[in-house]
Coordinates of C-alpha atoms in Angstrom, one line a residue:
Chain A
X1 CA -16.8 -0.4 -19.5
X2 CA -18.6 -0.8 -16.3
X3 CA -16.6 -0.9 -13.1
X4 CA -17.0 -3.3 -10.2
X5 CA -20.7 -3.4 -9.5
X6 CA -21.9 -4.1 -5.9
X7 CA -25.5 -4.4 -4.9
X8 CA -27.4 -3.4 -2.9
X9 CA -25.7 -0.1 -2.0
X10 CA -27.5 -0.2 1.4
X11 CA -29.0 -3.1 3.3
X12 CA -30.9 -3.1 6.5
X13 CA -31.3 -6.3 8.3
X14 CA -32.7 -7.3 11.7
X15 CA -30.7 -9.3 14.1
X16 CA -30.9 -13.0 13.1
X17 CA -31.6 -12.4 9.5
X18 CA -29.4 -13.3 6.6
X19 CA -27.6 -10.8 4.4
X20 CA -26.5 -11.5 0.8
X21 CA -24.1 -9.0 -0.9
X22 CA -23.4 -9.3 -4.5
X23 CA -20.4 -8.2 -6.5
X24 CA -20.0 -8.3 -10.3
X25 CA -16.3 -7.9 -11.2
X26 CA -15.1 -5.8 -14.1
X27 CA -15.3 -7.4 -17.5
X28 CA -12.3 -9.6 -18.0
X29 CA -11.5 -9.8 -14.3
X30 CA -11.6 -13.3 -12.8
X31 CA -10.2 -12.5 -9.3
X32 CA -12.5 -11.1 -6.7
X33 CA -11.6 -9.9 -3.1
X34 CA -13.9 -8.9 -0.3
X35 CA -13.0 -6.3 2.4
X36 CA -14.8 -5.0 5.3
X37 CA -14.5 -1.6 6.8
X38 CA -15.8 -1.1 10.4
X39 CA -16.5 2.5 11.5
X40 CA -13.3 4.6 12.0
X41 CA -11.1 1.7 10.9
X42 CA -9.3 0.8 7.7
X43 CA -10.4 -1.9 5.2
X44 CA -9.7 -5.4 6.4
X45 CA -9.2 -8.3 4.0
X46 CA -11.9 -11.1 4.2
X47 CA -11.5 -13.4 1.2
X48 CA -10.0 -13.9 -2.2
X49 CA -11.8 -16.0 -4.8
X50 CA -11.4 -17.0 -8.4
X51 CA -14.1 -18.6 -10.4
X52 CA -15.5 -21.6 -8.3
X53 CA -12.5 -21.5 -6.0
X54 CA -11.7 -19.9 -2.6
X55 CA -8.0 -19.0 -2.7
X56 CA -7.6 -17.3 0.6
X57 CA -10.2 -17.0 3.3
X58 CA -7.9 -16.1 6.1
X59 CA -9.8 -12.9 7.0
X60 CA -13.2 -14.5 7.2
X61 CA -14.9 -14.9 10.6
X62 CA -15.0 -18.6 11.3
X63 CA -18.8 -18.8 11.7
X64 CA -21.8 -17.3 9.9
X65 CA -19.8 -15.9 6.9
X66 CA -19.3 -17.6 3.6
X67 CA -18.4 -16.4 0.1
X68 CA -18.7 -17.8 -3.3
X69 CA -17.8 -16.9 -6.9
X70 CA -19.8 -19.4 -9.2
X71 CA -18.9 -20.1 -12.8
X72 CA -21.8 -17.9 -13.9
X73 CA -23.0 -14.9 -12.1
X74 CA -21.8 -12.5 -9.4
X75 CA -19.7 -13.3 -6.3
X76 CA -21.8 -13.5 -3.2
X77 CA -20.9 -12.7 0.4
X78 CA -23.4 -14.3 2.8
X79 CA -23.8 -13.5 6.4
X80 CA -26.1 -15.7 8.3
X81 CA -27.8 -14.7 11.6
X82 CA -26.5 -11.2 11.5
X83 CA -25.6 -9.4 14.7
X84 CA -25.1 -5.7 15.4
X85 CA -21.3 -6.0 15.1
X86 CA -21.7 -7.0 11.5
X87 CA -22.7 -3.5 10.6
X88 CA -20.0 -2.1 8.3
X89 CA -19.2 -1.2 4.7
X90 CA -18.4 -4.3 2.6
X91 CA -16.2 -3.6 -0.4
X92 CA -15.5 -5.9 -3.3
X93 CA -12.5 -5.6 -5.6
X94 CA -11.5 -7.4 -8.7
X95 CA -8.3 -7.8 -10.7
X96 CA -7.4 -9.4 -14.0
X97 CA -4.7 -11.5 -12.3
X98 CA -3.9 -12.7 -8.8
X99 CA -2.0 -9.6 -7.5
X100 CA -2.8 -6.5 -5.7
X101 CA -1.3 -4.2 -8.3
X102 CA -4.5 -3.9 -10.3
X103 CA -7.3 -3.8 -7.8
X104 CA -10.4 -1.9 -8.7
X105 CA -12.9 -1.5 -5.9
X106 CA -16.7 -1.2 -6.1
X107 CA -18.6 1.4 -4.3
X108 CA -19.5 -1.0 -1.4
X109 CA -22.6 -2.2 0.3
X110 CA -23.3 -0.6 3.7
X111 CA -24.9 -3.1 6.0
X112 CA -26.9 -1.9 9.0
X113 CA -28.1 -4.5 11.5
X114 CA -31.0 -3.2 13.7
Chain B
X144 CA -1.6 -6.0 15.9
X145 CA -1.5 -3.1 13.5
X146 CA 1.0 -3.8 10.7
X147 CA 0.3 -0.6 9.0
X148 CA -0.1 2.6 10.9
X149 CA -1.3 6.1 10.0
X150 CA -0.9 8.0 13.2
X151 CA -2.6 11.2 12.0
X152 CA -6.4 10.7 11.7
X153 CA -6.8 14.1 10.0
X154 CA -4.8 16.9 8.3
X155 CA -5.9 20.4 7.1
X156 CA -3.9 22.1 4.4
X157 CA -4.5 25.4 2.5
X158 CA -5.1 25.2 -1.2
X159 CA -1.9 25.5 -3.1
X160 CA 0.3 24.3 -0.2
X161 CA 1.9 20.8 0.1
X162 CA 0.0 18.0 1.9
X163 CA 2.2 15.3 3.5
X164 CA 0.6 12.1 4.6
X165 CA 2.6 9.6 6.6
X166 CA 2.5 5.8 7.1
X167 CA 4.6 3.5 9.1
X168 CA 4.8 -0.3 8.9
X169 CA 6.2 -3.0 11.0
X170 CA 7.6 -5.7 8.7
X171 CA 10.8 -5.1 6.9
X172 CA 9.8 -7.9 4.4
X173 CA 7.0 -5.9 3.0
X174 CA 8.0 -4.9 -0.6
X175 CA 5.1 -3.2 -2.3
X176 CA 3.3 -0.2 -1.1
X177 CA 0.2 1.6 -2.4
X178 CA -1.9 4.7 -1.6
X179 CA -5.6 4.8 -2.1
X180 CA -7.9 7.8 -1.9
X181 CA -11.5 7.4 -0.8
X182 CA -14.5 9.7 -1.0
X183 CA -17.6 9.2 1.3
X184 CA -20.0 6.5 0.0
X185 CA -17.5 5.4 -2.7
X186 CA -14.9 2.6 -2.8
X187 CA -11.2 3.4 -2.6
X188 CA -9.4 4.3 -5.8
X189 CA -5.8 3.6 -6.5
X190 CA -3.6 6.7 -6.5
X191 CA 0.1 5.6 -6.6
X192 CA 2.4 2.8 -5.6
X193 CA 6.0 2.1 -4.9
X194 CA 8.2 -1.0 -4.9
X195 CA 10.9 -1.5 -2.3
X196 CA 13.5 -1.3 -4.9
X197 CA 12.8 2.5 -5.2
X198 CA 12.8 5.3 -2.8
X199 CA 10.6 7.6 -4.7
X200 CA 7.8 7.4 -7.3
X201 CA 6.2 10.4 -8.9
X202 CA 2.9 10.9 -10.8
X203 CA 1.9 14.4 -11.5
X204 CA 1.1 16.2 -8.3
X205 CA 1.6 13.0 -6.2
X206 CA 4.9 11.7 -5.0
X207 CA 5.4 8.8 -2.8
X208 CA 8.7 8.4 -0.8
X209 CA 9.8 5.2 0.8
X210 CA 12.4 5.1 3.7
X211 CA 13.0 1.4 4.2
X212 CA 15.4 1.8 7.1
X213 CA 12.8 3.7 9.0
X214 CA 9.9 1.5 7.7
X215 CA 8.2 4.7 6.7
X216 CA 6.5 6.0 3.6
X217 CA 4.8 9.3 2.8
X218 CA 2.6 10.8 0.2
X219 CA 3.2 14.3 -1.0
X220 CA 0.5 16.2 -2.9
X221 CA 1.6 19.5 -4.3
X222 CA -0.1 21.8 -5.0
X223 CA -3.0 20.7 -2.9
X224 CA -6.5 21.3 -4.4
X225 CA -10.0 21.3 -2.8
X226 CA -10.8 18.2 -4.8
X227 CA -8.1 16.3 -2.9
X228 CA -10.2 16.5 0.2
X229 CA -10.7 12.8 1.0
X230 CA -9.5 10.0 3.2
X231 CA -6.2 8.6 2.2
X232 CA -5.2 5.0 3.0
X233 CA -1.8 3.5 2.8
X234 CA -1.6 -0.2 2.0
X235 CA 0.9 -2.9 1.7
X236 CA 0.8 -6.0 -0.4
X237 CA 1.0 -9.1 1.9
X238 CA 0.4 -12.8 1.8
X239 CA 0.8 -14.3 -1.6
X240 CA 0.9 -10.9 -3.2
X241 CA -2.9 -11.0 -3.3
X242 CA -3.9 -9.4 -0.1
X243 CA -3.8 -5.7 0.8
X244 CA -3.3 -4.6 4.5
X245 CA -4.5 -1.1 5.0
X246 CA -3.8 1.6 7.5
X247 CA -6.7 3.3 9.3
X248 CA -6.5 6.3 7.0
X249 CA -6.0 10.1 7.2
X250 CA -8.7 12.5 6.4
X251 CA -7.3 15.3 4.3
X252 CA -9.2 18.6 4.2
X253 CA -7.9 21.2 1.7
X254 CA -9.2 24.6 2.6
X255 CA -9.6 27.7 0.3

């Protein structure tokens, strides 16, 4: 029973490139959440998705960031034209229903922008 | 505007003693609180939670206390073990019960 799988674990991008972060939720989980942890800070909510729907994107920066959770395949967090300030650990979590009670987090993707 | 505050960035405790981690929140409407534990290079793992209708919840060595009037919760670990060394985050359920708001974390070091 695999947990939440995130890949890649580490991603290095030059300024201006695109970063694509993938998250496969736990089997049977149809709710996916993305969080970002900047250095020396707590995790900050970015977006909550169900299959083919964005439910809450109140934590997403207005530009360059987008997320999707297609009918088939993993959830993708896409960051276009990355800047140094995007360097952070990005965590995905999944739950079987739309509540925070049963979150399971993945191990994260550490993005470094050089 | 920090809604959840963990004012102690670090804590060192001897093995076998009690560890007490503290968390304050600003909104008296918050009604569900969680503690997560995080090791380096791993995602947070759920530890224990408490609803606002209770003032205490216990699970083995871990107990969470909630003081609603003070808007304060604490996590007690007793006895502390070296494997408990990690960063501990408190979190509250906000929004439409789907979003977690985290504190900045407390790094616990349990020494031999």
